[in-house]
Amino acid sequence: MPDRDVPLGLEEIRLYDTRTRSVRPLEPLEPGKVGIYTCGPTVYAPQTLGNMRSQLVPDLLRRVLIAAGYDVTFVTNITDVGHLVDDSDDGDDKMEKAAAATGESAADIAARYTEQWADDRRRLGCLEPDIRPKAADHIAEQIAMVETLEAKGHTYVIDDGVYFDTASFPAYADFAGLRLDDLEATGRVDSIEAKRHPADFALWKLTPPGVKRQQEWDSPWGRGFPGWHIECSAMATKYLGERFDIHTGGIDHVRVHHTNEVAQSECALDVHPWVGHWVHTEFLDLGGEKISKSKGHVLTVDTLVDEGIDPLAFRYFSLQGHYRQNQAFSIDAVRAAGTALRRLRLIAHQARAAGGAADPDRWEGARRAFWSALADDLNAPAAVAALWEATRDPDLTPADLWALLEEADTVLAVDLGAAPDADQTGSDARIDALVAERAAARAAKDFATSDRIRDELAAEGIEVVDTPTGATWRRR
Ligand code: AMP
Ligand code: ZN
């Protein structure tokens, strides 16, 4: 038995690991502790709901691990330099390109979209990251890792920059099961002709002579900026150690970004495997088409709010799909999820209001069904189904049901304790007046006053919700 205080059904957590292509028990390097690194946003634009799915999945995983009694360190990075527009070694940096297009500085753009992403995460009920490192703040660590790779003979220098020599790491293709003779299939076609092999990738890009970039630094090889992949290796190692338990990201990262992270890290650190479990989230799509910024899809948390949808309805919607399957997005589907969520909240409210004492022996079966679904490769749809089944179980008292729902909400985080009218505008004249006063202060750019009012209301458990037609409020 684990020496942790563990809910029934959560004694052993099994997760699919991309590297070994198998569902394996989680066996942390240090008993009782888990380190998770999640590839975060490139902050040149708002994050789509697709990007947010890749944050919701690790948030659920993190919450389940906390419920299982682990001491979890959750790191997710901010990519504010080095991510090129087409994920290969060609073309411009996404941040520089956005700066050139808008006339703003790359730093201002990064600050704005980092804040927006953090706010979107909060609105979707994600716990704050324990550590949220920015790539541009870790240039020295990245240079140091490239120097180590160079000293160990894994690099070469060409006019364009310092490259990782994939031939120096015979296991390079193993992680993703790549066939390196079929580069079209791996997406590794770029125009850097001096590369020794098309799969080789940039560790440090040199600024061409005569060019001045907003984001560039001196390095042993000359002025330039880090390749995108090295940031995650350097920051994960700095904050989680030379080996760690779980690395997550979107499924699109397997063949290039994560393959390159593994190569750099295992070569620089002399470790294998670098990461215990690789957890990849499948895509949120629009009936077969991927939601992506580059195709001009701008479905964001704000889109939901504009549609009058509670962002937590999207979290509930996400829980209805298994993370290893594509999920088809539509506004209607999220609206329907919102309706189901409101019903569940109403049931929870009535169960709580009925009072009485729960009997652990009576709700043990439902509890085990809920947690064992999550322990089985994070099967959220089955866990949610177990809750609905419990709502129909005549043997459970309202108190038993409330105990179950309250415990379940520590990981589902869809606010099952909310008052049943939580998504409706209330009719409290005093609160209405304060919300109107805050809106006026905001319009007058008096943010000190508007923030003060928002904080006062928050202290009363009231959340102000901004919509395009004005502000409204709800009880948490
Ligand atoms: P990016 O800013 O493009 O690096 O993306 C940030 C994260 O979102 C990465 O882990 C991507 O794999 C992930 N991602 C991008 N689009 C989607 C999508 N439609 N569904 C799920 N995850 C996505
Ligand atoms: Zn990454």
Short mmCIF file of C-alpha atoms and ligand atoms in Angstrom, two decimals:
data_model
loop_
_atom_site.label_atom_id
_atom_site.label_comp_id
_atom_site.label_asym_id
_atom_site.label_seq_id
_atom_site.Cartn_x
_atom_site.Cartn_y
_atom_site.Cartn_z
CA MET A 1 0.00 0.00 0.00
CA PRO A 2 1.26 3.50 -0.73
CA ASP A 3 2.34 5.56 2.26
CA ARG A 4 0.15 8.40 1.01
CA ASP A 5 -3.41 9.21 2.03
CA VAL A 6 -5.15 8.03 -1.12
CA PRO A 7 -8.82 7.91 -2.09
CA LEU A 8 -10.08 4.44 -3.00
CA GLY A 9 -9.28 3.56 -6.56
CA LEU A 10 -6.31 5.92 -6.83
CA GLU A 11 -3.65 3.67 -5.28
CA GLU A 12 -1.97 3.00 -8.64
CA ILE A 13 -2.07 5.54 -11.47
CA ARG A 14 -1.55 4.19 -14.96
CA LEU A 15 -0.74 6.49 -17.84
CA TYR A 16 0.01 6.07 -21.51
CA ASP A 17 3.63 6.91 -22.29
CA THR A 18 4.38 7.97 -25.86
CA ARG A 19 8.01 6.83 -25.68
CA THR A 20 7.32 3.22 -24.78
CA ARG A 21 3.91 3.24 -26.52
CA SER A 22 2.30 1.57 -23.54
CA VAL A 23 0.13 2.27 -20.54
CA ARG A 24 2.43 1.95 -17.53
CA PRO A 25 2.10 2.64 -13.80
CA LEU A 26 3.45 5.97 -12.69
CA GLU A 27 6.60 5.31 -10.68
CA PRO A 28 8.04 8.65 -9.57
CA LEU A 29 11.80 8.96 -9.30
CA GLU A 30 11.40 10.15 -5.74
CA PRO A 31 8.62 8.41 -3.79
CA GLY A 32 5.71 10.73 -3.06
CA LYS A 33 6.90 13.49 -5.43
CA VAL A 34 6.08 14.17 -9.06
CA GLY A 35 7.59 16.76 -11.40
CA ILE A 36 5.59 17.77 -14.49
CA TYR A 37 6.77 19.94 -17.37
CA THR A 38 4.20 21.17 -19.91
CA CYS A 39 5.13 22.96 -23.12
CA GLY A 40 3.48 26.34 -22.81
CA PRO A 41 2.31 28.99 -25.25
CA THR A 42 4.23 30.95 -27.83
CA VAL A 43 3.02 34.37 -26.79
CA TYR A 44 2.66 36.19 -30.11
CA ALA A 45 -1.16 35.92 -30.28
CA PRO A 46 -4.14 34.86 -28.17
CA GLN A 47 -4.24 31.14 -27.37
CA THR A 48 -6.95 29.13 -29.11
CA LEU A 49 -9.26 26.75 -27.28
CA GLY A 50 -7.15 24.02 -28.90
CA ASN A 51 -4.05 25.35 -27.13
CA MET A 52 -6.07 25.49 -23.93
CA ARG A 53 -6.99 21.80 -24.24
CA SER A 54 -3.26 21.15 -23.94
CA GLN A 55 -3.33 23.04 -20.63
CA LEU A 56 -6.56 21.51 -19.31
CA VAL A 57 -5.26 17.95 -19.64
CA PRO A 58 -2.13 18.49 -17.53
CA ASP A 59 -4.22 20.47 -15.04
CA LEU A 60 -6.51 17.47 -14.59
CA LEU A 61 -3.48 15.18 -14.31
CA ARG A 62 -1.87 17.45 -11.75
CA ARG A 63 -5.06 17.60 -9.67
CA VAL A 64 -5.45 13.81 -9.77
CA LEU A 65 -1.85 13.40 -8.59
CA ILE A 66 -2.45 15.86 -5.77
CA ALA A 67 -5.61 13.93 -4.83
CA ALA A 68 -3.48 10.78 -4.83
CA GLY A 69 -1.29 12.37 -2.18
CA TYR A 70 1.69 13.34 -4.31
CA ASP A 71 3.69 16.49 -3.79
CA VAL A 72 3.53 17.85 -7.36
CA THR A 73 5.76 20.48 -8.94
CA PHE A 74 4.14 21.80 -12.10
CA VAL A 75 6.25 23.80 -14.54
CA THR A 76 4.94 25.33 -17.75
CA ASN A 77 7.03 27.67 -19.84
CA ILE A 78 6.43 30.79 -21.83
CA THR A 79 7.99 30.76 -25.31
CA ASP A 80 8.84 34.40 -25.92
CA VAL A 81 11.75 33.87 -28.29
CA GLY A 82 13.06 31.35 -30.78
CA HIS A 83 9.89 29.65 -32.09
CA LEU A 84 10.10 30.00 -35.87
CA VAL A 85 6.99 30.39 -37.95
CA ASP A 86 6.95 26.90 -39.42
CA ASP A 87 8.45 24.78 -36.61
CA SER A 88 11.51 23.91 -38.71
CA ASP A 89 14.71 25.94 -38.93
CA ASP A 90 13.48 28.25 -41.66
CA GLY A 91 11.98 31.66 -41.67
CA ASP A 92 11.35 34.26 -39.03
CA ASP A 93 10.81 34.04 -35.29
CA LYS A 94 7.08 34.27 -34.46
CA MET A 95 7.67 37.04 -31.91
CA GLU A 96 9.84 39.15 -34.26
CA LYS A 97 7.27 38.71 -37.01
CA ALA A 98 4.39 39.84 -34.79
CA ALA A 99 6.46 42.83 -33.68
CA ALA A 100 7.23 43.81 -37.27
CA ALA A 101 3.56 43.48 -38.21
CA THR A 102 2.20 45.61 -35.37
CA GLY A 103 5.03 48.06 -34.70
CA GLU A 104 4.99 47.05 -31.05
CA SER A 105 8.04 45.67 -29.28
CA ALA A 106 8.35 41.89 -28.99
CA ALA A 107 8.55 42.35 -25.22
CA ASP A 108 5.23 44.24 -25.08
CA ILE A 109 3.53 41.63 -27.25
CA ALA A 110 4.88 38.84 -25.08
CA ALA A 111 3.76 40.55 -21.87
CA ARG A 112 0.23 41.12 -23.18
CA TYR A 113 -0.37 37.60 -24.46
CA THR A 114 1.29 35.99 -21.45
CA GLU A 115 -1.18 37.82 -19.22
CA GLN A 116 -4.10 36.88 -21.46
CA TRP A 117 -3.06 33.23 -21.42
CA ALA A 118 -2.70 33.26 -17.63
CA ASP A 119 -6.16 34.81 -17.36
CA ASP A 120 -7.63 32.23 -19.76
CA ARG A 121 -6.14 29.43 -17.67
CA ARG A 122 -7.71 30.91 -14.54
CA ARG A 123 -11.10 31.24 -16.21
CA LEU A 124 -10.87 27.58 -17.17
CA GLY A 125 -10.23 26.63 -13.57
CA CYS A 126 -6.55 25.70 -13.94
CA LEU A 127 -4.35 25.88 -10.85
CA GLU A 128 -1.57 28.45 -11.06
CA PRO A 129 1.71 26.91 -12.27
CA ASP A 130 4.27 26.41 -9.51
CA ILE A 131 6.93 27.76 -11.88
CA ARG A 132 6.34 29.64 -15.12
CA PRO A 133 9.76 30.29 -16.67
CA LYS A 134 10.23 32.44 -19.75
CA ALA A 135 12.65 31.41 -22.47
CA ALA A 136 14.12 34.91 -22.78
CA ASP A 137 15.01 34.87 -19.06
CA HIS A 138 16.99 31.63 -19.48
CA ILE A 139 19.42 32.44 -22.26
CA ALA A 140 22.47 31.62 -20.10
CA GLU A 141 21.10 28.15 -19.26
CA GLN A 142 20.40 27.48 -22.92
CA ILE A 143 23.87 28.61 -24.01
CA ALA A 144 25.40 26.43 -21.29
CA MET A 145 23.53 23.39 -22.56
CA VAL A 146 24.66 24.05 -26.14
CA GLU A 147 28.25 24.38 -24.89
CA THR A 148 27.95 21.00 -23.17
CA LEU A 149 26.60 19.44 -26.37
CA GLU A 150 29.46 21.03 -28.31
CA ALA A 151 32.06 19.73 -25.85
CA LYS A 152 30.61 16.23 -26.24
CA GLY A 153 30.78 16.35 -30.03
CA HIS A 154 27.05 16.59 -30.79
CA THR A 155 27.12 19.89 -32.71
CA TYR A 156 28.53 21.64 -35.76
CA VAL A 157 28.53 25.27 -36.80
CA ILE A 158 27.41 26.63 -40.18
CA ASP A 159 26.77 30.22 -41.31
CA ASP A 160 23.20 30.02 -40.09
CA GLY A 161 24.00 28.83 -36.59
CA VAL A 162 24.92 25.94 -34.31
CA TYR A 163 23.21 22.67 -35.23
CA PHE A 164 22.56 19.41 -33.42
CA ASP A 165 24.15 16.55 -35.31
CA THR A 166 21.47 13.85 -35.25
CA ALA A 167 23.94 11.28 -36.57
CA SER A 168 25.79 11.60 -33.24
CA PHE A 169 22.75 10.19 -31.39
CA PRO A 170 21.88 6.79 -32.89
CA ALA A 171 18.61 6.57 -30.91
CA TYR A 172 17.36 9.82 -32.46
CA ALA A 173 14.50 8.26 -34.43
CA ASP A 174 13.33 5.94 -31.65
CA PHE A 175 11.24 8.34 -29.60
CA ALA A 176 8.69 9.01 -32.32
CA GLY A 177 9.35 5.93 -34.42
CA LEU A 178 10.60 8.17 -37.24
CA ARG A 179 11.82 6.90 -40.58
CA LEU A 180 14.55 9.39 -41.28
CA ASP A 181 14.72 8.39 -44.94
CA ASP A 182 11.14 9.66 -45.32
CA LEU A 183 11.59 13.28 -44.41
CA GLU A 184 8.46 14.46 -46.15
CA ALA A 185 6.59 12.32 -43.64
CA THR A 186 8.49 13.79 -40.70
CA GLY A 187 7.89 17.37 -41.80
CA ARG A 188 11.65 18.14 -41.82
CA VAL A 189 12.01 19.95 -45.07
CA ASP A 190 13.63 23.35 -44.93
CA SER A 191 16.04 25.38 -47.00
CA ILE A 192 19.09 25.30 -44.73
CA GLU A 193 21.22 23.49 -47.29
CA ALA A 194 24.40 23.43 -45.25
CA LYS A 195 22.82 21.09 -42.72
CA ARG A 196 24.50 17.67 -42.76
CA HIS A 197 21.18 15.88 -42.44
CA PRO A 198 17.70 17.37 -42.90
CA ALA A 199 16.70 16.21 -39.41
CA ASP A 200 19.51 18.22 -37.76
CA PHE A 201 18.10 21.19 -35.92
CA ALA A 202 19.20 24.61 -34.72
CA LEU A 203 20.49 25.01 -31.18
CA TRP A 204 21.59 28.60 -31.68
CA LYS A 205 20.68 30.78 -34.66
CA LEU A 206 23.15 33.48 -35.67
CA THR A 207 21.91 36.92 -36.63
CA PRO A 208 22.98 37.49 -40.25
CA PRO A 209 25.56 40.28 -40.79
CA GLY A 210 23.93 43.69 -41.13
CA VAL A 211 20.69 42.60 -39.44
CA LYS A 212 19.56 43.93 -36.07
CA ARG A 213 17.01 41.87 -34.22
CA GLN A 214 14.92 42.99 -31.25
CA GLN A 215 15.77 39.81 -29.38
CA GLU A 216 19.39 38.79 -29.69
CA TRP A 217 22.21 37.95 -27.32
CA ASP A 218 25.96 37.43 -27.41
CA SER A 219 27.12 33.83 -27.35
CA PRO A 220 30.38 31.92 -27.82
CA TRP A 221 29.35 31.51 -31.49
CA GLY A 222 28.29 35.10 -32.10
CA ARG A 223 25.22 37.25 -31.71
CA GLY A 224 21.93 35.48 -32.17
CA PHE A 225 19.11 33.71 -30.40
CA PRO A 226 18.37 30.19 -29.16
CA GLY A 227 16.65 27.53 -31.24
CA TRP A 228 13.18 26.80 -29.97
CA HIS A 229 13.70 23.24 -28.67
CA ILE A 230 16.65 23.98 -26.38
CA GLU A 231 14.57 26.23 -24.12
CA CYS A 232 12.39 23.36 -22.86
CA SER A 233 15.39 21.09 -22.23
CA ALA A 234 17.21 23.84 -20.34
CA MET A 235 14.27 25.04 -18.25
CA ALA A 236 12.87 21.58 -17.45
CA THR A 237 16.33 20.52 -16.24
CA LYS A 238 16.80 23.68 -14.21
CA TYR A 239 13.49 23.37 -12.37
CA LEU A 240 12.85 19.62 -12.25
CA GLY A 241 16.31 18.07 -12.33
CA GLU A 242 18.29 16.04 -14.87
CA ARG A 243 15.55 13.42 -15.00
CA PHE A 244 11.92 13.94 -14.12
CA ASP A 245 8.59 12.16 -14.12
CA ILE A 246 6.13 13.60 -16.65
CA HIS A 247 6.43 15.80 -19.73
CA THR A 248 3.24 16.87 -21.54
CA GLY A 249 2.33 18.74 -24.69
CA GLY A 250 0.17 18.60 -27.78
CA ILE A 251 0.44 15.55 -30.02
CA ASP A 252 1.92 17.69 -32.83
CA HIS A 253 5.11 18.04 -30.79
CA VAL A 254 6.07 14.37 -30.85
CA ARG A 255 7.90 14.21 -34.17
CA VAL A 256 9.96 17.39 -34.01
CA HIS A 257 9.93 19.39 -30.79
CA HIS A 258 9.93 16.52 -28.31
CA THR A 259 12.13 14.29 -30.43
CA ASN A 260 14.66 17.14 -30.36
CA GLU A 261 14.21 17.80 -26.65
CA VAL A 262 14.98 14.14 -25.93
CA ALA A 263 18.07 14.16 -28.17
CA GLN A 264 19.54 17.30 -26.63
CA SER A 265 18.78 16.33 -23.05
CA GLU A 266 19.93 12.72 -23.21
CA CYS A 267 23.16 13.76 -24.94
CA ALA A 268 23.92 16.75 -22.72
CA LEU A 269 22.98 15.08 -19.44
CA ASP A 270 23.99 11.46 -20.17
CA VAL A 271 20.63 10.15 -18.99
CA HIS A 272 18.09 7.68 -20.35
CA PRO A 273 15.22 7.88 -20.22
CA TRP A 274 15.20 11.62 -19.61
CA VAL A 275 11.48 11.59 -18.78
CA GLY A 276 9.43 8.83 -17.14
CA HIS A 277 6.12 9.40 -18.91
CA TRP A 278 5.42 11.44 -22.05
CA VAL A 279 1.76 12.45 -22.06
CA HIS A 280 0.45 13.89 -25.32
CA THR A 281 -2.93 15.52 -25.84
CA GLU A 282 -4.76 14.89 -29.09
CA PHE A 283 -6.22 17.85 -30.91
CA LEU A 284 -9.40 19.76 -30.52
CA ASP A 285 -10.70 20.01 -34.05
CA LEU A 286 -13.48 21.44 -36.13
CA GLY A 287 -14.82 18.29 -37.74
CA GLY A 288 -11.46 16.97 -38.88
CA GLU A 289 -9.72 20.30 -39.28
CA LYS A 290 -7.22 21.38 -36.64
CA ILE A 291 -7.91 24.67 -34.91
CA SER A 292 -4.87 26.78 -35.51
CA LYS A 293 -3.89 30.38 -35.38
CA SER A 294 -2.04 30.11 -38.65
CA LYS A 295 -5.29 29.24 -40.42
CA GLY A 296 -6.95 32.30 -38.93
CA HIS A 297 -9.13 30.43 -36.41
CA VAL A 298 -9.42 32.62 -33.38
CA LEU A 299 -11.63 30.60 -31.08
CA THR A 300 -10.61 31.65 -27.60
CA VAL A 301 -12.02 31.81 -24.09
CA ASP A 302 -13.23 35.30 -25.00
CA THR A 303 -15.21 33.79 -27.90
CA LEU A 304 -17.08 31.68 -25.36
CA VAL A 305 -17.74 34.63 -23.09
CA ASP A 306 -18.97 36.63 -26.09
CA GLU A 307 -21.41 33.81 -26.77
CA GLY A 308 -22.64 34.02 -23.18
CA ILE A 309 -21.00 30.68 -22.30
CA ASP A 310 -19.47 30.02 -18.89
CA PRO A 311 -15.78 29.14 -19.55
CA LEU A 312 -16.17 26.24 -17.11
CA ALA A 313 -18.67 24.76 -19.57
CA PHE A 314 -15.66 24.33 -21.88
CA ARG A 315 -13.75 22.61 -19.08
CA TYR A 316 -16.72 20.29 -18.57
CA PHE A 317 -16.89 19.75 -22.34
CA SER A 318 -13.18 18.80 -22.35
CA LEU A 319 -13.82 16.25 -19.60
CA GLN A 320 -16.33 14.55 -21.89
CA GLY A 321 -13.52 13.51 -24.26
CA HIS A 322 -10.56 11.26 -23.55
CA TYR A 323 -7.30 13.16 -23.94
CA ARG A 324 -5.92 10.54 -26.35
CA GLN A 325 -8.73 11.11 -28.81
CA ASN A 326 -9.49 14.06 -31.03
CA GLN A 327 -12.40 16.07 -29.78
CA ALA A 328 -14.74 17.80 -32.20
CA PHE A 329 -15.47 21.37 -31.15
CA SER A 330 -18.65 23.29 -31.82
CA ILE A 331 -20.26 26.13 -29.94
CA ASP A 332 -23.43 24.04 -29.70
CA ALA A 333 -21.56 21.14 -28.13
CA VAL A 334 -20.06 23.47 -25.52
CA ARG A 335 -23.47 24.99 -24.87
CA ALA A 336 -24.89 21.51 -24.32
CA ALA A 337 -22.03 20.77 -21.93
CA GLY A 338 -22.99 23.97 -20.09
CA THR A 339 -26.56 22.75 -19.72
CA ALA A 340 -25.38 19.43 -18.32
CA LEU A 341 -23.05 21.23 -15.94
CA ARG A 342 -25.87 23.46 -14.67
CA ARG A 343 -27.98 20.39 -14.01
CA LEU A 344 -25.17 18.74 -12.10
CA ARG A 345 -24.68 21.89 -10.05
CA LEU A 346 -28.38 21.96 -9.24
CA ILE A 347 -28.28 18.33 -8.12
CA ALA A 348 -25.18 19.10 -6.04
CA HIS A 349 -26.89 22.12 -4.49
CA GLN A 350 -29.99 20.15 -3.56
CA ALA A 351 -27.91 17.30 -2.14
CA ARG A 352 -25.91 19.71 -0.04
CA ALA A 353 -28.98 21.63 1.14
CA ALA A 354 -30.64 18.40 2.32
CA GLY A 355 -27.93 18.12 4.99
CA GLY A 356 -27.26 15.01 7.04
CA ALA A 357 -24.12 12.94 7.43
CA ALA A 358 -22.49 10.93 4.66
CA ASP A 359 -21.67 7.31 5.30
CA PRO A 360 -18.30 6.37 3.75
CA ASP A 361 -19.36 2.72 3.50
CA ARG A 362 -22.36 3.68 1.40
CA TRP A 363 -20.60 5.89 -1.14
CA GLU A 364 -17.46 3.77 -1.33
CA GLY A 365 -18.55 2.06 -4.58
CA ALA A 366 -19.25 5.31 -6.41
CA ARG A 367 -16.05 6.80 -5.08
CA ARG A 368 -14.02 3.88 -6.30
CA ALA A 369 -15.68 4.03 -9.73
CA PHE A 370 -14.87 7.72 -10.06
CA TRP A 371 -11.23 7.56 -8.99
CA SER A 372 -10.36 4.31 -10.69
CA ALA A 373 -11.55 5.75 -14.00
CA LEU A 374 -9.12 8.64 -13.58
CA ALA A 375 -6.35 6.29 -12.43
CA ASP A 376 -6.88 4.33 -15.65
CA ASP A 377 -5.01 6.63 -18.06
CA LEU A 378 -7.01 9.68 -17.01
CA ASN A 379 -10.36 8.45 -18.28
CA ALA A 380 -12.32 11.61 -17.50
CA PRO A 381 -15.43 10.69 -19.53
CA ALA A 382 -15.81 7.48 -17.50
CA ALA A 383 -15.25 9.40 -14.26
CA VAL A 384 -17.96 11.93 -15.16
CA ALA A 385 -20.28 9.08 -16.15
CA ALA A 386 -19.68 7.50 -12.73
CA LEU A 387 -20.88 10.71 -11.10
CA TRP A 388 -24.07 10.78 -13.14
CA GLU A 389 -24.66 7.17 -12.26
CA ALA A 390 -24.30 8.06 -8.58
CA THR A 391 -26.94 10.79 -8.96
CA ARG A 392 -29.40 8.05 -9.96
CA ASP A 393 -28.36 5.55 -7.28
CA PRO A 394 -31.29 5.09 -4.88
CA ASP A 395 -28.98 3.70 -2.19
CA LEU A 396 -27.09 6.97 -1.80
CA THR A 397 -28.44 9.62 0.53
CA PRO A 398 -28.17 13.30 -0.49
CA ALA A 399 -25.33 13.66 2.00
CA ASP A 400 -23.45 10.74 0.40
CA LEU A 401 -23.95 12.28 -3.02
CA TRP A 402 -22.74 15.69 -1.91
CA ALA A 403 -19.65 14.13 -0.30
CA LEU A 404 -18.87 12.41 -3.60
CA LEU A 405 -19.48 15.48 -5.77
CA GLU A 406 -17.49 17.74 -3.48
CA GLU A 407 -14.53 15.35 -3.56
CA ALA A 408 -14.83 14.90 -7.34
CA ASP A 409 -14.78 18.65 -7.88
CA THR A 410 -11.27 18.89 -6.42
CA VAL A 411 -10.11 17.50 -9.77
CA LEU A 412 -12.95 18.29 -12.19
CA ALA A 413 -12.85 21.91 -10.97
CA VAL A 414 -16.14 22.86 -12.59
CA ASP A 415 -17.49 24.58 -9.52
CA LEU A 416 -20.06 22.00 -8.44
CA GLY A 417 -20.50 23.96 -5.23
CA ALA A 418 -21.78 27.00 -7.13
CA ALA A 419 -25.22 28.32 -6.35
CA PRO A 420 -27.58 26.97 -9.02
CA ASP A 421 -28.23 30.40 -10.49
CA ALA A 422 -24.50 30.97 -10.77
CA ASP A 423 -24.46 31.66 -14.46
CA GLN A 424 -27.30 34.13 -14.38
CA THR A 425 -27.14 37.81 -13.73
CA GLY A 426 -28.48 38.41 -10.28
CA SER A 427 -30.93 41.07 -9.29
CA ASP A 428 -29.18 42.46 -6.26
CA ALA A 429 -29.39 46.24 -6.66
CA ARG A 430 -26.36 46.97 -4.49
CA ILE A 431 -24.16 44.58 -6.47
CA ASP A 432 -25.56 45.83 -9.77
CA ALA A 433 -24.63 49.35 -8.72
CA LEU A 434 -21.08 48.34 -7.78
CA VAL A 435 -20.64 46.53 -11.08
CA ALA A 436 -21.87 49.60 -12.94
CA GLU A 437 -19.50 51.80 -10.94
CA ARG A 438 -16.61 49.49 -11.82
CA ALA A 439 -17.54 49.57 -15.50
CA ALA A 440 -17.55 53.37 -15.44
CA ALA A 441 -14.17 53.45 -13.71
CA ARG A 442 -12.74 51.06 -16.32
CA ALA A 443 -14.12 53.13 -19.15
CA ALA A 444 -12.40 56.15 -17.60
CA LYS A 445 -9.17 54.08 -17.33
CA ASP A 446 -9.28 54.46 -13.54
CA PHE A 447 -8.00 50.92 -13.04
CA ALA A 448 -7.15 51.46 -9.38
CA THR A 449 -10.85 51.99 -8.64
CA SER A 450 -12.10 49.29 -10.99
CA ASP A 451 -9.68 46.74 -9.54
CA ARG A 452 -10.60 47.72 -5.99
CA ILE A 453 -14.30 47.18 -6.65
CA ARG A 454 -13.62 43.87 -8.36
CA ASP A 455 -11.53 42.72 -5.39
CA GLU A 456 -14.19 43.82 -2.90
CA LEU A 457 -16.82 41.86 -4.79
CA ALA A 458 -14.48 38.87 -5.07
CA ALA A 459 -14.11 38.93 -1.29
CA GLU A 460 -17.90 38.49 -1.10
CA GLY A 461 -17.69 35.54 -3.50
CA ILE A 462 -18.93 37.54 -6.47
CA GLU A 463 -17.20 37.36 -9.80
CA VAL A 464 -17.56 40.16 -12.32
CA VAL A 465 -17.89 38.85 -15.87
CA ASP A 466 -17.07 41.19 -18.74
CA THR A 467 -19.04 40.65 -21.94
CA PRO A 468 -19.10 42.73 -25.11
CA THR A 469 -22.46 44.14 -24.12
CA GLY A 470 -21.27 45.14 -20.67
CA ALA A 471 -20.34 43.64 -17.34
CA THR A 472 -22.46 41.22 -15.41
CA TRP A 473 -21.78 39.18 -12.28
CA ARG A 474 -22.29 35.80 -10.74
CA ARG A 475 -21.87 34.16 -7.39
CA ARG A 476 -19.02 31.71 -7.21
P1 AMP B 1 2.04 26.67 -29.70
O1 AMP B 1 1.83 28.02 -29.07
O2 AMP B 1 1.64 26.62 -31.14
O3 AMP B 1 3.41 26.12 -29.44
O4 AMP B 1 1.02 25.66 -28.99
C1 AMP B 1 0.99 25.51 -27.58
C2 AMP B 1 0.48 24.15 -27.22
O5 AMP B 1 -0.87 23.95 -27.71
C3 AMP B 1 1.29 23.01 -27.82
O6 AMP B 1 1.45 22.01 -26.82
C4 AMP B 1 0.44 22.52 -28.97
O7 AMP B 1 0.70 21.17 -29.24
C5 AMP B 1 -0.95 22.72 -28.42
N1 AMP B 1 -2.01 22.83 -29.43
C6 AMP B 1 -2.04 23.67 -30.50
N2 AMP B 1 -3.21 23.54 -31.18
C7 AMP B 1 -3.95 22.58 -30.52
C8 AMP B 1 -5.26 21.98 -30.73
N3 AMP B 1 -6.07 22.35 -31.74
N4 AMP B 1 -5.68 21.05 -29.84
C9 AMP B 1 -4.89 20.68 -28.81
N5 AMP B 1 -3.66 21.21 -28.55
C10 AMP B 1 -3.19 22.15 -29.39
ZN ZN B 2 8.54 22.44 -25.29
#
